[in-house]
PDB file of C-alpha atoms and ligand atoms in Angstrom:
ATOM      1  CA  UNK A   5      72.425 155.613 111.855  1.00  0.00           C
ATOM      2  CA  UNK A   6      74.869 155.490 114.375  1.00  0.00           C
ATOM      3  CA  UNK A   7      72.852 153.199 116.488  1.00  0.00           C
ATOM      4  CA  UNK A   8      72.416 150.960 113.889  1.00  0.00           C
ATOM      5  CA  UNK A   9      76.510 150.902 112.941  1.00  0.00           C
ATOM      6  CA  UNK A  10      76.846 150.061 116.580  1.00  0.00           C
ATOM      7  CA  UNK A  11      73.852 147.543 116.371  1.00  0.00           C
ATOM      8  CA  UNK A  12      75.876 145.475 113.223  1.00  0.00           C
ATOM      9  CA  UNK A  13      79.357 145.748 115.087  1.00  0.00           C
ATOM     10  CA  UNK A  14      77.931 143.815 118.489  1.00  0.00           C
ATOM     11  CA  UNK A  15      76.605 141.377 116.199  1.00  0.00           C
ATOM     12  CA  UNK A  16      79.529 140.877 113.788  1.00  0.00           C
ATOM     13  CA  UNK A  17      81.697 140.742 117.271  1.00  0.00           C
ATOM     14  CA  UNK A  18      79.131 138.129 119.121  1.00  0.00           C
ATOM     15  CA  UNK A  19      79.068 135.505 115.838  1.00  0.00           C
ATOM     16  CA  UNK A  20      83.021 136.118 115.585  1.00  0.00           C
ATOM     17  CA  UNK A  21      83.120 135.575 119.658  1.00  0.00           C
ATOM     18  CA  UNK A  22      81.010 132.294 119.070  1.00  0.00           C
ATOM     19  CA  UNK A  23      82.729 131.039 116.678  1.00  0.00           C
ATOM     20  CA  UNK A  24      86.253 131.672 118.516  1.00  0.00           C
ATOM     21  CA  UNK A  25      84.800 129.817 121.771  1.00  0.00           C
ATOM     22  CA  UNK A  26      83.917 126.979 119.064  1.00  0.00           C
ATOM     23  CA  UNK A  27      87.051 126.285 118.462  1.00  0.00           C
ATOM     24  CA  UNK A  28      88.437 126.328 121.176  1.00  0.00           C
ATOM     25  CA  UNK A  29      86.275 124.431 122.794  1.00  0.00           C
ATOM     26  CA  UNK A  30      87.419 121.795 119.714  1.00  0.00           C
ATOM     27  CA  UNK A  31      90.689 122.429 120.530  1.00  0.00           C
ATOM     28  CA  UNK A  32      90.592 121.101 124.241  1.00  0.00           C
ATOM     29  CA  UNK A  33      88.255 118.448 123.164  1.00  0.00           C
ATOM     30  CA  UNK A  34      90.898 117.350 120.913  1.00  0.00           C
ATOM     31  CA  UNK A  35      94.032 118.044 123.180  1.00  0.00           C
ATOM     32  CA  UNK A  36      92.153 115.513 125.767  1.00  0.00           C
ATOM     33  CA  UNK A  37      91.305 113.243 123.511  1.00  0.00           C
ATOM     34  CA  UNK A  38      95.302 113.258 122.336  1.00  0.00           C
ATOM     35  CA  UNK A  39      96.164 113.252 125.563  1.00  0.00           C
ATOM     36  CA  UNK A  40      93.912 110.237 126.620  1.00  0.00           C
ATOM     37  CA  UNK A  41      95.178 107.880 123.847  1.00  0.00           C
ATOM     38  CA  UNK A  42      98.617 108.788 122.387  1.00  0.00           C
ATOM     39  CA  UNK A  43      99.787 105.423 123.421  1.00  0.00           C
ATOM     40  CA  UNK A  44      98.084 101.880 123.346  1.00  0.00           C
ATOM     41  CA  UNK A  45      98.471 101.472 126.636  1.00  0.00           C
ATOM     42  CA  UNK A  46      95.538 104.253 127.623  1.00  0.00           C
ATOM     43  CA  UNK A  47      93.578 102.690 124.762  1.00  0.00           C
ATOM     44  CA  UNK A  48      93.156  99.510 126.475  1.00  0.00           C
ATOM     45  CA  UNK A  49      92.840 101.344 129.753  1.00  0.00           C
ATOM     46  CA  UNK A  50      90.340 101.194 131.603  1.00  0.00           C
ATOM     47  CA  UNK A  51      90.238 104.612 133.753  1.00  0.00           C
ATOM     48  CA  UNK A  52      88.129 106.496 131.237  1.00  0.00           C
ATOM     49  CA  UNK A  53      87.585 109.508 133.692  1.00  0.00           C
ATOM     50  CA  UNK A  54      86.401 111.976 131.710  1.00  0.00           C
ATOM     51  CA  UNK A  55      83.085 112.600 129.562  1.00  0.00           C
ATOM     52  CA  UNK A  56      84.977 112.900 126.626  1.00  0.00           C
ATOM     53  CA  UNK A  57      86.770 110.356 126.926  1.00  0.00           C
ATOM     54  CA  UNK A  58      83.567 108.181 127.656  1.00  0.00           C
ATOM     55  CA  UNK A  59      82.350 109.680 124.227  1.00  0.00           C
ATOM     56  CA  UNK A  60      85.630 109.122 122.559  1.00  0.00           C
ATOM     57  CA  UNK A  61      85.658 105.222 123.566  1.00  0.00           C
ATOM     58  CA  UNK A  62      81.959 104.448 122.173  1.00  0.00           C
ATOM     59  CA  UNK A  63      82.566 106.192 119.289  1.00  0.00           C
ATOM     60  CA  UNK A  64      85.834 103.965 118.575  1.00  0.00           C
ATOM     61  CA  UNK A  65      83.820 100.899 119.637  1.00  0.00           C
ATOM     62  CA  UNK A  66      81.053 101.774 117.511  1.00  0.00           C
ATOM     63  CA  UNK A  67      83.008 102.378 114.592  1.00  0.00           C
ATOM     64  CA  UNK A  68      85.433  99.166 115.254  1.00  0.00           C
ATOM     65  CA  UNK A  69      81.466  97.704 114.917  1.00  0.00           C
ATOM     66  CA  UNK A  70      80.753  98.569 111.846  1.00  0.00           C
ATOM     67  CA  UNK A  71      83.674  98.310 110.002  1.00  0.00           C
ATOM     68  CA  UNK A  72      83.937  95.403 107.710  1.00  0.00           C
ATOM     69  CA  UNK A  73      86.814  95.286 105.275  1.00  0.00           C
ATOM     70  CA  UNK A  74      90.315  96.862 105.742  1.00  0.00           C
ATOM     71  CA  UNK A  75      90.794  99.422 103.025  1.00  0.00           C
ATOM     72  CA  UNK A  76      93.156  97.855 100.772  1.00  0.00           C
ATOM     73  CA  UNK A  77      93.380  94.529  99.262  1.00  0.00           C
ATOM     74  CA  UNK A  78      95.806  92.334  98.935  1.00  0.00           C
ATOM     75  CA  UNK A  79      97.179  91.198  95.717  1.00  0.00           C
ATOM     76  CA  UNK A  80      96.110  86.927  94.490  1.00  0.00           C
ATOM     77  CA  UNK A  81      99.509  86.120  93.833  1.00  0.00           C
ATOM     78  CA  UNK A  82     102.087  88.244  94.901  1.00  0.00           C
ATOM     79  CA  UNK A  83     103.728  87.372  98.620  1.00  0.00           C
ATOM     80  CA  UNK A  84     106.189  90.366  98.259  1.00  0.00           C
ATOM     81  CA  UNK A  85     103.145  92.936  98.675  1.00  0.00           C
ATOM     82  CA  UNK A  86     103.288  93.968 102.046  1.00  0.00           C
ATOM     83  CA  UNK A  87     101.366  97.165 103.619  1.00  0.00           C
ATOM     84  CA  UNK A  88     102.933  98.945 106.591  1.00  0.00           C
ATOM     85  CA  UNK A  89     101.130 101.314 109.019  1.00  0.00           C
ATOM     86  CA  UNK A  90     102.221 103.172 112.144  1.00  0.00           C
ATOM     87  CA  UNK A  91     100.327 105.505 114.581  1.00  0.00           C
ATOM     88  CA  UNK A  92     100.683 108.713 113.711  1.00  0.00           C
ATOM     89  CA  UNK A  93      97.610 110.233 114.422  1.00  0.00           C
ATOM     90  CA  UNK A  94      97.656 114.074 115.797  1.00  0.00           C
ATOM     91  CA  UNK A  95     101.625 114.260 115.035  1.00  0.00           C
ATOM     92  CA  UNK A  96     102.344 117.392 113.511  1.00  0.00           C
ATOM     93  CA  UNK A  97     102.263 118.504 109.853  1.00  0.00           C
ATOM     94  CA  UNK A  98     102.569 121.579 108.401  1.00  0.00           C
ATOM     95  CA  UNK A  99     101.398 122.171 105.038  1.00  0.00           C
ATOM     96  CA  UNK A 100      98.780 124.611 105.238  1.00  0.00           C
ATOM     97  CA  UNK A 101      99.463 126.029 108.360  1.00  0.00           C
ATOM     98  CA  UNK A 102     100.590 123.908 111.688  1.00  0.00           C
ATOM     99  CA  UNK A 103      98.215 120.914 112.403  1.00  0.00           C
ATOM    100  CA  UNK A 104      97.994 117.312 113.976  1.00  0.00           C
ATOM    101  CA  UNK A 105      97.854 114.576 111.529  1.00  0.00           C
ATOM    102  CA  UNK A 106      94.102 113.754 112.108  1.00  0.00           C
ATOM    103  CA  UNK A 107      94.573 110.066 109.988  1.00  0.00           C
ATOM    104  CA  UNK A 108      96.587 107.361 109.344  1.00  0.00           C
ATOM    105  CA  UNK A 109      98.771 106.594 106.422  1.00  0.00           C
ATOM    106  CA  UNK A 110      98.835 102.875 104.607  1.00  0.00           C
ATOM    107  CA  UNK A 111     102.354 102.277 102.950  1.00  0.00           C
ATOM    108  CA  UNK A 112     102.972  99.823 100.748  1.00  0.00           C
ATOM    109  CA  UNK A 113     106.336  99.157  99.744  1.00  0.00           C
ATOM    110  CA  UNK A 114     107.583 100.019  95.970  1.00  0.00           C
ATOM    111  CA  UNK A 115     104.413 100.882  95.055  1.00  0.00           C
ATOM    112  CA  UNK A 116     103.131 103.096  91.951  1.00  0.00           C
ATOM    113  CA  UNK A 117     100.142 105.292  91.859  1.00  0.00           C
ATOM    114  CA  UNK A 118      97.193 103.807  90.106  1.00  0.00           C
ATOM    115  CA  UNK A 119      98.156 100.152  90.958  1.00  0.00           C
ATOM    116  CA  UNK A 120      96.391  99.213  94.322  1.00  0.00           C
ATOM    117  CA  UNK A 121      92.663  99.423  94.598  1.00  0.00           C
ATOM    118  CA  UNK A 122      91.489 101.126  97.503  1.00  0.00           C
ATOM    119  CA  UNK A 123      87.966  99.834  98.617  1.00  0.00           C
ATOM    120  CA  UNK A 124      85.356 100.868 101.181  1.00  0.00           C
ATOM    121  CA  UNK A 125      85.811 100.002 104.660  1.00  0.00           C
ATOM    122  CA  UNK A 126      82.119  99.980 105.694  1.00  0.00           C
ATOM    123  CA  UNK A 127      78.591 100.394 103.798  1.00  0.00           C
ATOM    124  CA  UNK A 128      77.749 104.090 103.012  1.00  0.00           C
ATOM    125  CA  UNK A 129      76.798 106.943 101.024  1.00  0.00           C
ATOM    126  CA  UNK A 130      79.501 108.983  98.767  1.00  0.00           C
ATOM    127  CA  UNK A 131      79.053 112.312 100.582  1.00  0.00           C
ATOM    128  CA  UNK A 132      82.018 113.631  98.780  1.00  0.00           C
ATOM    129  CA  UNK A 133      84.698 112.797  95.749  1.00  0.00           C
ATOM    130  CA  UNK A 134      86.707 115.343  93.850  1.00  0.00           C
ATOM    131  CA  UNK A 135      89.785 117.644  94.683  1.00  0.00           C
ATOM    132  CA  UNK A 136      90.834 119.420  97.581  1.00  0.00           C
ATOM    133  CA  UNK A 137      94.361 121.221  98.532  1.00  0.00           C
ATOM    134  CA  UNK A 138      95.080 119.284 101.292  1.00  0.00           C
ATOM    135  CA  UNK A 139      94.036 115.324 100.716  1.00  0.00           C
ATOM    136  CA  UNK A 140      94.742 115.525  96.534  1.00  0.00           C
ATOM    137  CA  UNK A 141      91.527 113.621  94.741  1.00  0.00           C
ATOM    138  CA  UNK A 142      89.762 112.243  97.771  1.00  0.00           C
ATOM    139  CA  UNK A 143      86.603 109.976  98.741  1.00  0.00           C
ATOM    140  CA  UNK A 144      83.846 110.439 101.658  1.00  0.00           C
ATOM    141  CA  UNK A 145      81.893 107.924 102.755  1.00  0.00           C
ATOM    142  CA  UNK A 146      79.471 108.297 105.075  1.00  0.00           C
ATOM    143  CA  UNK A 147      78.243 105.444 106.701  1.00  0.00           C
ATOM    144  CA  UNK A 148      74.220 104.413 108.179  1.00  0.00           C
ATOM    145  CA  UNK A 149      75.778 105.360 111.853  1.00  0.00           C
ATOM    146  CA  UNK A 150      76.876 109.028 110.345  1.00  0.00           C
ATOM    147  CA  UNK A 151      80.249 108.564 111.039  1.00  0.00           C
ATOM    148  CA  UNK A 152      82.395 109.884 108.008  1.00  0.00           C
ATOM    149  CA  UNK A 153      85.694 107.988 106.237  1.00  0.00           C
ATOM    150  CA  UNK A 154      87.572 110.190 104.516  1.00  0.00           C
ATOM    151  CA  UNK A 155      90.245 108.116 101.555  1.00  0.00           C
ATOM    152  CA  UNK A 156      92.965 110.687 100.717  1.00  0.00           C
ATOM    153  CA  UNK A 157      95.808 111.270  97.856  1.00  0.00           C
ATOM    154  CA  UNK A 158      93.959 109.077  95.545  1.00  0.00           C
ATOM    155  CA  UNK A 159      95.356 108.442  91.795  1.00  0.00           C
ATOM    156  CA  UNK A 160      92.175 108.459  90.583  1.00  0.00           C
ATOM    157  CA  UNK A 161      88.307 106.891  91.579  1.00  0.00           C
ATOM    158  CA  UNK A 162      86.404 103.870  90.889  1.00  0.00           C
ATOM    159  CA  UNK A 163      82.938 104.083  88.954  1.00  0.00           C
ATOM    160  CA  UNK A 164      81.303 105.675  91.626  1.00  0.00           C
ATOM    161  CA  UNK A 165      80.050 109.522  91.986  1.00  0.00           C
ATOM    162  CA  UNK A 166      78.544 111.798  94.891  1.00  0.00           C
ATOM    163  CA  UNK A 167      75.178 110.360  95.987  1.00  0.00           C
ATOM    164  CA  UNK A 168      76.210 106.632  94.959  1.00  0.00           C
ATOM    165  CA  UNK A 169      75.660 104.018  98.007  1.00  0.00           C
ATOM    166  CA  UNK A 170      78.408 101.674  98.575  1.00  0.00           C
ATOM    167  CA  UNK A 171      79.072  98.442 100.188  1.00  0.00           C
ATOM    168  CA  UNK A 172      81.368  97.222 102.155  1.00  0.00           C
ATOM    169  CA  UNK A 173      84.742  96.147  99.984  1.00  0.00           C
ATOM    170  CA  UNK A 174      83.747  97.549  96.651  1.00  0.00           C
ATOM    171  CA  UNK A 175      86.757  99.286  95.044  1.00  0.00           C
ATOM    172  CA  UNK A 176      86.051 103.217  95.218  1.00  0.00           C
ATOM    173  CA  UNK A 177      89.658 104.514  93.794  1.00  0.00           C
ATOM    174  CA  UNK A 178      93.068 103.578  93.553  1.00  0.00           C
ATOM    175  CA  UNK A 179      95.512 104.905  95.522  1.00  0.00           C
ATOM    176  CA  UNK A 180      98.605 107.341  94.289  1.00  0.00           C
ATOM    177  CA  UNK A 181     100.202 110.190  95.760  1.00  0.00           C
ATOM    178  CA  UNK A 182      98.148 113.512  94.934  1.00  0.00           C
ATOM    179  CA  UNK A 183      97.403 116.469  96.958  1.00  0.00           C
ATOM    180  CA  UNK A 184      99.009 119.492  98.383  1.00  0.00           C
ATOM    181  CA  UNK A 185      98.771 121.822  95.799  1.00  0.00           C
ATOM    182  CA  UNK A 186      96.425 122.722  92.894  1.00  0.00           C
ATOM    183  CA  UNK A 187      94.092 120.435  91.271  1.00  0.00           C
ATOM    184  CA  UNK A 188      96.241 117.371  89.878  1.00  0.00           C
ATOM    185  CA  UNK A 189      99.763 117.915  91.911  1.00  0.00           C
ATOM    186  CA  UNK A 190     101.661 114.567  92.506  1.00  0.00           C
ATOM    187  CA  UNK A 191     104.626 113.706  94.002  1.00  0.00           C
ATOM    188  CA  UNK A 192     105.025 115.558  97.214  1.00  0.00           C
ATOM    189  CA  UNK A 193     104.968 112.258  98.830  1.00  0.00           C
ATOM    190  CA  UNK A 194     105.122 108.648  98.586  1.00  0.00           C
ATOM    191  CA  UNK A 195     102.357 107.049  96.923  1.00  0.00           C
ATOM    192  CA  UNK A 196      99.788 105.812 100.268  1.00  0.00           C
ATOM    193  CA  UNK A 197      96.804 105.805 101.297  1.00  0.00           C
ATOM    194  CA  UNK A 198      95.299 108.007 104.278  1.00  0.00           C
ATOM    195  CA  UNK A 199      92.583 107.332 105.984  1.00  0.00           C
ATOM    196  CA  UNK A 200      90.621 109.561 108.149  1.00  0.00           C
ATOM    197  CA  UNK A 201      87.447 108.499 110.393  1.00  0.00           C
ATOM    198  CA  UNK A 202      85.371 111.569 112.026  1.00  0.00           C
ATOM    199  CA  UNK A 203      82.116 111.540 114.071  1.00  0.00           C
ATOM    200  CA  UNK A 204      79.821 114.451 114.653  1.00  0.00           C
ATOM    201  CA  UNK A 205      79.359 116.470 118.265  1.00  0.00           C
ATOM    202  CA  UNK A 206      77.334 119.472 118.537  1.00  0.00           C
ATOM    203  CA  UNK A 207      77.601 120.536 114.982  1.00  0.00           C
ATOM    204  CA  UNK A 208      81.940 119.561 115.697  1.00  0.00           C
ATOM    205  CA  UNK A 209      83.563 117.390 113.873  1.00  0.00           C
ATOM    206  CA  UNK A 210      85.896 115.116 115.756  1.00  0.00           C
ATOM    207  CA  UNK A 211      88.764 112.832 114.351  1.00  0.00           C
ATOM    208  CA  UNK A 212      89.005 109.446 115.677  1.00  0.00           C
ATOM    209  CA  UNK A 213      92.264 107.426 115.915  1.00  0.00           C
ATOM    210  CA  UNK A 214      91.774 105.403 112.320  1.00  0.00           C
ATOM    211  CA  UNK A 215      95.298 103.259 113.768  1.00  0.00           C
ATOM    212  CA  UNK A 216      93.441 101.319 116.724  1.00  0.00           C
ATOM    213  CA  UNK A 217      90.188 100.387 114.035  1.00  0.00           C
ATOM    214  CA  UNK A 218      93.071  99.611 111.200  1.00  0.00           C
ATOM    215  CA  UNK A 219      94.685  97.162 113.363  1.00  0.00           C
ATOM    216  CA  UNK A 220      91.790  95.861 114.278  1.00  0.00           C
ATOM    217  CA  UNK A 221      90.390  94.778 110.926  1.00  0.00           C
ATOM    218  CA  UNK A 222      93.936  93.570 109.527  1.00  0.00           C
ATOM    219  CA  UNK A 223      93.251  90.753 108.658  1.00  0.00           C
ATOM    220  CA  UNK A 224      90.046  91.321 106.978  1.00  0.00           C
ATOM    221  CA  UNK A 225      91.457  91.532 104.043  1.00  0.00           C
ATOM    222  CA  UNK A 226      89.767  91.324 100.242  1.00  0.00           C
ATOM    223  CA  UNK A 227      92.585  89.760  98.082  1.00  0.00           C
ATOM    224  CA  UNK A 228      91.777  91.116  94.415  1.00  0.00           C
ATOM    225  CA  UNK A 229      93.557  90.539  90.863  1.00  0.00           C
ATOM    226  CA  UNK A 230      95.951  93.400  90.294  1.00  0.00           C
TER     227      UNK A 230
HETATM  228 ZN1   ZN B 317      98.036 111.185 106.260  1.00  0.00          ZN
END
């Protein structure tokens, strides 16, 4: 019996070690991968030195690739619409416990929830579309290449529902200001969009800058009746 106690704790302890080393390991992956690109100037770089940074470039190249339409529209007829966007990816936020900000938030000036479509970026699979605590009624799309978008604070979604494919600039919400708190919570913001883009790496999943891959496609704007 005893044996067997002592059998279950070295086991418990090895898949809690694991896990701990996991995550730290994601940790430093992410710290150099912060560290790399904070500023636009290592972006453009070109003393990629590390491995992960090697990995961290293709993966921002290959999703620059396969992105096709910036995620909102723009308006037919209305000149005063303008969206704003800064790069605040990894800065620190603190609901839910300390974290970097692994996204990057689309303003639009005056703006009410439920007003500007919100459409998606690349061709895909819904992989996920309800509530959770942190990004309010939110959207995953995963696209062919695997890598995962991730719409946030939505006022509410488009026609679509887990399992649906989607292309490329079809509206998949609208955006609003919901999340951080139970289901249906408004308000503890401005009404924006965030947008998060993750790949896959030995079962981790790593954020990648959204900002550089949002100016980017800019200009590839739908412009839509609303
Ligand atoms: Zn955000």
């Amino acid at each position: 019996m005893y044996i067997l106690i002592m059998l279950i704790v070295v086991l418990i302890k090895t898949t809690y070690d694991n896990s701990a080393n996991k995550s730290i390991e994601k940790n430093m992956l992410v710290e150099e991968i912060r560290a790399g690109f904070a500023s636009e100037k290592l972006e453009k770089s070109s003393s990629k030195n590390t491995d992960v940074l090697q990995k961290y470039h293709r993966w921002t190249k290959q999703v620059k690739k396969e992105v096709v339409y910036f995620p909102l529209p723009e308006p037919v007829d209305n000149a005063k619409f303008k969206i704003t966007f800064e790069n605040s990816w990894m800065l620190e936020r603190t609901y839910g416990g300390k974290r970097g900000h692994e996204g990057c938030d689309l303003m639009v000036a005056n703006s009410k929830a439920g007003t500007c479509p919100v459409v998606s970026m690349t061709d895909g699979t819904i992989t996920n579309l309800g509530w959770t605590e942190k990004g309010g009624y939110r959207i995953g799309v995963t696209s062919d290449s695997g890598t995962y978008y991730y719409y946030a604070h939505l006022h509410s979604f488009g026609n679509k529902k887990r399992g649906d494919t989607v292309i490329a600039g079809e509206v998949i919400g609208f955006m609003g200001d919901s999340g951080y708190g139970e289901e249906g919570k408004t308000g503890k913001f401005p009404v924006h969009l965030h947008v998060g883009i993750y790949k896959y790496d030995k079962g981790m999943e790593i954020s990648v800058n959204p900002y550089y891959i949002l100016q980017k496609c800019k200009r590839q704007k739908l412009k839509y009746h609303f």
